[in-house]
mmCIF file of N, CA and C in Angstrom:
data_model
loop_
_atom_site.group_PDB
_atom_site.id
_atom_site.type_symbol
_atom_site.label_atom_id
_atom_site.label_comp_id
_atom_site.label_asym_id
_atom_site.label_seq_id
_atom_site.Cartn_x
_atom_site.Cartn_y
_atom_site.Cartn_z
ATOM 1 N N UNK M 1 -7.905 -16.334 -4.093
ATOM 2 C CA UNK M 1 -7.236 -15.441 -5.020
ATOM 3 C C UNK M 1 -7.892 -15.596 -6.376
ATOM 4 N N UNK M 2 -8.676 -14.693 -6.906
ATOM 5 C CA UNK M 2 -8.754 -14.509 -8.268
ATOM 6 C C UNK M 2 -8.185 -13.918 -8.805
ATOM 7 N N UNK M 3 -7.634 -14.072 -10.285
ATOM 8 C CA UNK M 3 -7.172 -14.022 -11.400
ATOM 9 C C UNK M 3 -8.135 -13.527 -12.587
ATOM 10 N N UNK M 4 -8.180 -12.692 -12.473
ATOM 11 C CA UNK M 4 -9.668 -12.575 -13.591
ATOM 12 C C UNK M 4 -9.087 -12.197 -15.352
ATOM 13 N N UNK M 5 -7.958 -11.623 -14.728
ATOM 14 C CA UNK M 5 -6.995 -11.289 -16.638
ATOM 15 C C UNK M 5 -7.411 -10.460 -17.237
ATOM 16 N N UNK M 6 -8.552 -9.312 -16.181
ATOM 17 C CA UNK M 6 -9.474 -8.413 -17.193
ATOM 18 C C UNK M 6 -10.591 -8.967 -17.671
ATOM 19 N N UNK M 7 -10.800 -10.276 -17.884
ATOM 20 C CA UNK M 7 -12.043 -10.832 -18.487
ATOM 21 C C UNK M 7 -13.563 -10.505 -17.892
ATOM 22 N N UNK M 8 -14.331 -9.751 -18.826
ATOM 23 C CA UNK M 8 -15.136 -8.900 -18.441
ATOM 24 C C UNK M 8 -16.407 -9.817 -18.189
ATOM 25 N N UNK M 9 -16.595 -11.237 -18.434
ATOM 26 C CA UNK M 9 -17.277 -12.302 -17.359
ATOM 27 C C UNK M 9 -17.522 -12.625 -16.027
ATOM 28 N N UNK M 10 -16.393 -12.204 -15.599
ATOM 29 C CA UNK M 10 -16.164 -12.389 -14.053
ATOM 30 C C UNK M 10 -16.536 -11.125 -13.348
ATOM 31 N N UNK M 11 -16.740 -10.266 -14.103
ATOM 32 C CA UNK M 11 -17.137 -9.135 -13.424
ATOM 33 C C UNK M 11 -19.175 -9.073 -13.190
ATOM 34 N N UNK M 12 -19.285 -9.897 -13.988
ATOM 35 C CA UNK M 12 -21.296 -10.259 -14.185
ATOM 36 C C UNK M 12 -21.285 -10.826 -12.842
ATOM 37 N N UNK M 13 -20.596 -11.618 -11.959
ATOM 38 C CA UNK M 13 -21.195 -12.031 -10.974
ATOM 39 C C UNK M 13 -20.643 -11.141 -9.626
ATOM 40 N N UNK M 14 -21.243 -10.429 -8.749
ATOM 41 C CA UNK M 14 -20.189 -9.442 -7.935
ATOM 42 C C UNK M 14 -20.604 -10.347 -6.476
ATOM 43 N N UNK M 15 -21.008 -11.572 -6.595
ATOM 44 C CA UNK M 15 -20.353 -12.302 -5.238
ATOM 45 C C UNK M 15 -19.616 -13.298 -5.437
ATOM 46 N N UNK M 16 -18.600 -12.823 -6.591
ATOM 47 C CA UNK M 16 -16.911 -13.299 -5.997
ATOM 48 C C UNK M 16 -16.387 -12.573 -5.386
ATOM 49 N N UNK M 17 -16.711 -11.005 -5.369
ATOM 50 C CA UNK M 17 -15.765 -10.747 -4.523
ATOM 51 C C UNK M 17 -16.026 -10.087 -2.978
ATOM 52 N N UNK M 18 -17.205 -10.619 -2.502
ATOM 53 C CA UNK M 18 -17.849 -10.144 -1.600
ATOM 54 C C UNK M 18 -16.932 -11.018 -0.163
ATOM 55 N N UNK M 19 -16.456 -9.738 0.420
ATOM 56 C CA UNK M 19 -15.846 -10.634 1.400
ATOM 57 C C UNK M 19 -14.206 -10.167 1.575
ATOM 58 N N UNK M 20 -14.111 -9.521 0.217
ATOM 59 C CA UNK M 20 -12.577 -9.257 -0.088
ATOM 60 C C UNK M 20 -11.938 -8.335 1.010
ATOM 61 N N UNK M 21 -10.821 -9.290 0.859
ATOM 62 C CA UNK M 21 -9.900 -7.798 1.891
ATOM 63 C C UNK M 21 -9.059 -7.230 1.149
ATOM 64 N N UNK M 22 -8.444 -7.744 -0.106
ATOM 65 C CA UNK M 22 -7.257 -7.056 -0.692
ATOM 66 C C UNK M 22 -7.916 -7.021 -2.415
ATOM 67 N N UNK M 23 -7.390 -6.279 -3.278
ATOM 68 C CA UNK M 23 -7.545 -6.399 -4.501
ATOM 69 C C UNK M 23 -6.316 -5.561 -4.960
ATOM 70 N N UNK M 24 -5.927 -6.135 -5.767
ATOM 71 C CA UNK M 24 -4.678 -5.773 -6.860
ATOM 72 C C UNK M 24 -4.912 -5.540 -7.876
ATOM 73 N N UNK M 25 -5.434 -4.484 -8.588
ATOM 74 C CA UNK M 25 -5.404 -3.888 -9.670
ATOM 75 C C UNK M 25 -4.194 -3.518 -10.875
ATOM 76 N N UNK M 26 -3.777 -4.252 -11.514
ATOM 77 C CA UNK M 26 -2.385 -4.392 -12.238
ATOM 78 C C UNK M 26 -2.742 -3.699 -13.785
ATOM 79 N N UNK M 27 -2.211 -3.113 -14.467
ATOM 80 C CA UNK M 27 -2.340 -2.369 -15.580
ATOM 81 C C UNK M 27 -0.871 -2.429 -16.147
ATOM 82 N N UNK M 28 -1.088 -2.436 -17.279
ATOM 83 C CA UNK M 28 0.218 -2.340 -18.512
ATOM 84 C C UNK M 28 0.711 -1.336 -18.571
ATOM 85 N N UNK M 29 2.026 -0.927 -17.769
ATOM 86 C CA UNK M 29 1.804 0.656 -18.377
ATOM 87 C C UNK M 29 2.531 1.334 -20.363
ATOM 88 N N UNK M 30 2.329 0.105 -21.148
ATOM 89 C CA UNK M 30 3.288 0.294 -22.094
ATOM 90 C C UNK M 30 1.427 -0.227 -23.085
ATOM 91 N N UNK M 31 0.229 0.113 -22.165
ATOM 92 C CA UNK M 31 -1.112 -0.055 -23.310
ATOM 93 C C UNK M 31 -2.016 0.774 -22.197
ATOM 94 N N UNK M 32 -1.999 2.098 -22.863
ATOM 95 C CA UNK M 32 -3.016 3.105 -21.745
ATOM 96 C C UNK M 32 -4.165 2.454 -21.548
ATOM 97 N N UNK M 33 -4.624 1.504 -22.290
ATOM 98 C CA UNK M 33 -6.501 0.831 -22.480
ATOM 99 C C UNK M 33 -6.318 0.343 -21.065
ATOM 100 N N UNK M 34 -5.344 -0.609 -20.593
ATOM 101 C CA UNK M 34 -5.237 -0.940 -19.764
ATOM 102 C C UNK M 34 -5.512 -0.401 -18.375
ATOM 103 N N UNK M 35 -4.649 0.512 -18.019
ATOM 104 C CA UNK M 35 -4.780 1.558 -17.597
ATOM 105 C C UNK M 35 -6.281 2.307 -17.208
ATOM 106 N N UNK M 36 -6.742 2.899 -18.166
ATOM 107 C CA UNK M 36 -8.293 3.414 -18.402
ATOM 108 C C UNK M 36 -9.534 2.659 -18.108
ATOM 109 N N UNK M 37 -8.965 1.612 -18.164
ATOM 110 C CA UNK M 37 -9.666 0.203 -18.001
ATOM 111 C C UNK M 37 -9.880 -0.241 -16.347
ATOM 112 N N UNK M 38 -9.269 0.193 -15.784
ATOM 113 C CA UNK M 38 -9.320 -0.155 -14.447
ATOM 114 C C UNK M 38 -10.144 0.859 -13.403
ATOM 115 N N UNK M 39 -10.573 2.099 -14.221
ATOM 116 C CA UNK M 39 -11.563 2.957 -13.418
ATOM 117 C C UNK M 39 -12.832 2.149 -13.448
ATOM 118 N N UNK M 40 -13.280 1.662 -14.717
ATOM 119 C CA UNK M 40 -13.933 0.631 -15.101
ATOM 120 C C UNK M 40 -14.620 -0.566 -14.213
ATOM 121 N N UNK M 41 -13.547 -1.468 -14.117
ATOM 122 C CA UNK M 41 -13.267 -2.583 -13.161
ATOM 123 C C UNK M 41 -13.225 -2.002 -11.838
ATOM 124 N N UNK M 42 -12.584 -0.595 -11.186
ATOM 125 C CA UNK M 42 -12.957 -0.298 -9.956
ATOM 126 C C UNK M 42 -14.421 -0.401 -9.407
ATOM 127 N N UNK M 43 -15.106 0.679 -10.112
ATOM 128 C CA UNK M 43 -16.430 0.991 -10.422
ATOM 129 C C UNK M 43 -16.866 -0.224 -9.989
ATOM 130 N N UNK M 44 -16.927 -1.257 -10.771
ATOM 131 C CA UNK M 44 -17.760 -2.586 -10.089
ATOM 132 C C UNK M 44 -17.374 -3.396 -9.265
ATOM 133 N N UNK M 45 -16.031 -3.452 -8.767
ATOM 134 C CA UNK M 45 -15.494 -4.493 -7.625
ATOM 135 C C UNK M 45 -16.332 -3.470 -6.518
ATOM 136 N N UNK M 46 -16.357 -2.115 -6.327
ATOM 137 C CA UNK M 46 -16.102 -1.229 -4.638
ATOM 138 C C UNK M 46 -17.353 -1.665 -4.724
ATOM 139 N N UNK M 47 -18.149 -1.899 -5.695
ATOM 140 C CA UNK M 47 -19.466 -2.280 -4.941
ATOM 141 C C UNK M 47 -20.135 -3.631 -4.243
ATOM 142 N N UNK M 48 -19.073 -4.151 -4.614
ATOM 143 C CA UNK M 48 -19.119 -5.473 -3.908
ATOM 144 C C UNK M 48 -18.133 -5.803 -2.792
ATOM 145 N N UNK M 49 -17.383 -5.031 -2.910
ATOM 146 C CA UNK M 49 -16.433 -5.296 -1.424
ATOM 147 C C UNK M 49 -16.542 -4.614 0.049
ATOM 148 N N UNK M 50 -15.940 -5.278 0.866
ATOM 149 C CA UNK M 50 -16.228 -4.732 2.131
ATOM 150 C C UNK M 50 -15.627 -3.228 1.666
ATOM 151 N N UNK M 51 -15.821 -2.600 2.906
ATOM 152 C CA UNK M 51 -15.430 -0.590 2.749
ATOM 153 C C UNK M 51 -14.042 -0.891 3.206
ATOM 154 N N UNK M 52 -13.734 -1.890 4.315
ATOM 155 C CA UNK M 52 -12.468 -1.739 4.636
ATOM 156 C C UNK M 52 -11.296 -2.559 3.715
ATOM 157 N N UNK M 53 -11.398 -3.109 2.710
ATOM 158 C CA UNK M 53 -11.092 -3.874 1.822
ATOM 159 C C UNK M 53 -9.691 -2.810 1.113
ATOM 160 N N UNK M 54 -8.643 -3.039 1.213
ATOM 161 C CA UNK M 54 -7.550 -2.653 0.720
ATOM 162 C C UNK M 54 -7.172 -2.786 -1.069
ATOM 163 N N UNK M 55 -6.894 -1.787 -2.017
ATOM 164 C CA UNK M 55 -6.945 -2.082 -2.821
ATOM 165 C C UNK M 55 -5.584 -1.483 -3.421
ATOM 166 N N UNK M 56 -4.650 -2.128 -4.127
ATOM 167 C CA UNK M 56 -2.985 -1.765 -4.454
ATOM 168 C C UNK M 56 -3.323 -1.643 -6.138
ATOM 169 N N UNK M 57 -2.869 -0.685 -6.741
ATOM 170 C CA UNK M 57 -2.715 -0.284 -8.073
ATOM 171 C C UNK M 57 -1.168 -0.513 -8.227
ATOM 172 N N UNK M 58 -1.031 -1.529 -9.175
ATOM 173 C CA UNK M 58 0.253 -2.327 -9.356
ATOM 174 C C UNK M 58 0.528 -1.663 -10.861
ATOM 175 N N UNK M 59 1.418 -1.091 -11.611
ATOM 176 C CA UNK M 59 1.890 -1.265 -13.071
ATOM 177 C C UNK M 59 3.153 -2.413 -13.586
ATOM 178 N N UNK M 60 2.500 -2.431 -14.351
ATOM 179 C CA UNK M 60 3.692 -4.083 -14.501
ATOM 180 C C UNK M 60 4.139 -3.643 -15.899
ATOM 181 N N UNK M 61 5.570 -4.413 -16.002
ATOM 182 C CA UNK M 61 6.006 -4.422 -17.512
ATOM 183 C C UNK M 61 7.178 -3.160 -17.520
ATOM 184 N N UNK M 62 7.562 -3.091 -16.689
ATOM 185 C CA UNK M 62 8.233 -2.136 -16.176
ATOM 186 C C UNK M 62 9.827 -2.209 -16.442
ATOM 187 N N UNK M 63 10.110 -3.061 -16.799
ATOM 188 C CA UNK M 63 11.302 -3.406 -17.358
ATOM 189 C C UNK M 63 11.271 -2.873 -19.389
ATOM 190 N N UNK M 64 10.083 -2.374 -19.230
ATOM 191 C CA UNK M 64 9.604 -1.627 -21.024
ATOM 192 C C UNK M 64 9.358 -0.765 -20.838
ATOM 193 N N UNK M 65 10.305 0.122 -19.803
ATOM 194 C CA UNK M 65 9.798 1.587 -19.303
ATOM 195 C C UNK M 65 10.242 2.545 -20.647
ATOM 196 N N UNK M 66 10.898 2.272 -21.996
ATOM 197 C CA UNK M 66 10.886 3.344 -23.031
ATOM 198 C C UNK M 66 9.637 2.994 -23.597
ATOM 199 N N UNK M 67 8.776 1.951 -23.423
ATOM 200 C CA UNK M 67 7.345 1.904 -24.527
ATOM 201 C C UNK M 67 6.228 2.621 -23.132
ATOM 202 N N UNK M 68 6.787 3.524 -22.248
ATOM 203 C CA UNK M 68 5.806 3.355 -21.207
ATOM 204 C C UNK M 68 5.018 4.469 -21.756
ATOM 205 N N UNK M 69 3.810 4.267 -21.553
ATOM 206 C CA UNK M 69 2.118 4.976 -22.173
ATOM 207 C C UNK M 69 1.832 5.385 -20.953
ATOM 208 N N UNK M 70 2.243 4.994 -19.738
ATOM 209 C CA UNK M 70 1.226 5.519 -18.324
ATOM 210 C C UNK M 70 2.350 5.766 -17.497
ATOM 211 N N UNK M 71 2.101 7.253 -16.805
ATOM 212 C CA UNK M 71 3.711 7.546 -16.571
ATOM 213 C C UNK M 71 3.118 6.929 -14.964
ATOM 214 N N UNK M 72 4.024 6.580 -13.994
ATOM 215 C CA UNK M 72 3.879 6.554 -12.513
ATOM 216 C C UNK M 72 3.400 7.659 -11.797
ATOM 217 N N UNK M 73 3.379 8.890 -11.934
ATOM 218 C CA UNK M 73 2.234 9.768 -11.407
ATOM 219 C C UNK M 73 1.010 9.986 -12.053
ATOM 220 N N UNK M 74 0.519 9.151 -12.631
ATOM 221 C CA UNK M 74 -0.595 9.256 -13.380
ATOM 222 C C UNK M 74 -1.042 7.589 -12.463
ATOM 223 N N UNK M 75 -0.351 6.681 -12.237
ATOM 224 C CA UNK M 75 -0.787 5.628 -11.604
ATOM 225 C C UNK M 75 -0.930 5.604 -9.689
ATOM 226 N N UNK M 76 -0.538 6.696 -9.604
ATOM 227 C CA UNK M 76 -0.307 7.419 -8.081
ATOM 228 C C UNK M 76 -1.479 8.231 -8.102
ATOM 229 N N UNK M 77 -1.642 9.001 -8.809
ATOM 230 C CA UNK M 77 -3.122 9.578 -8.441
ATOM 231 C C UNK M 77 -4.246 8.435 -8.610
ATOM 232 N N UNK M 78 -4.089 7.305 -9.202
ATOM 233 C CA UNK M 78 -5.538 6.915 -8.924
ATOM 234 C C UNK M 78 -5.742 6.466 -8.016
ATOM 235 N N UNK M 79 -4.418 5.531 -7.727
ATOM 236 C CA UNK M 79 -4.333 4.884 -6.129
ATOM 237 C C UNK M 79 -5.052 5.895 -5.261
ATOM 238 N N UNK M 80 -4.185 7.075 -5.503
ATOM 239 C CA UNK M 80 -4.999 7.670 -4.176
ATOM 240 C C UNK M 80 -6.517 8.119 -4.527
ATOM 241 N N UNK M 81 -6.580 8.256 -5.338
ATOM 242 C CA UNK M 81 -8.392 8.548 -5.637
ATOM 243 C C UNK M 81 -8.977 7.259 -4.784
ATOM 244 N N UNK M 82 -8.639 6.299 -4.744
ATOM 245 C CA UNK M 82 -9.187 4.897 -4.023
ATOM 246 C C UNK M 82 -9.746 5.027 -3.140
ATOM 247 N N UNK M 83 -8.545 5.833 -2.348
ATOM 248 C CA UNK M 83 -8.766 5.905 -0.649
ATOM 249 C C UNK M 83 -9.351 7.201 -0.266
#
C-alpha cells in the first residue's frame, strides 16, 4: 500500500507501481486543485500499471459538503472516463 499524499516525488519512479491491482485516487472535494490534480497523477500511474488494475475515485471531506468545490457528478464522470 502506498500513500503517496500527492507528493509529486513518488511519481519520478513508475516501478512502484508496476504490478498494481487497485489504486485509490482520493481528492478534496472542498479544494478543486485537488480534484484537477488527479487527471494529472492518472496520466502517470495507467502507465505503469497492469490494464487490468482497478482504479476507485474516492472524494473525502465530505462531512464539509457546504465548502464543497467538486460536486459528485463531476467526480462520477471521471471515474467513468477510467474505465
Amino acid at each position: 500500500f502506498w500513500d503517496t499524499g500527492g507528493t509529486k516525488d513518488w511519481f519520478q519512479s513508475s516501478a512502484l507501481f508496476r504490478g498494481t491491482d487497485l489504486c485509490l485516487l482520493v481528492y478534496d472535494i472542498t479544494q478543486k486543485k485537488t480534484f484537477l490534480d488527479l487527471k494529472k497523477y492518472w496520466s502517470l500511474l495507467s502507465c505503469s500499471m497492469e490494464s487490468q488494475a482497478t482504479c476507485l475515485v474516492i472524494g473525502n471531506k465530505i462531512d464539509q459538503a457546504k465548502s464543497r468545490m467538486v460536486s459528485m457528478q463531476q467526480g462520477q464522470e471521471f471515474a467513468i472516463q477510467l474505465n
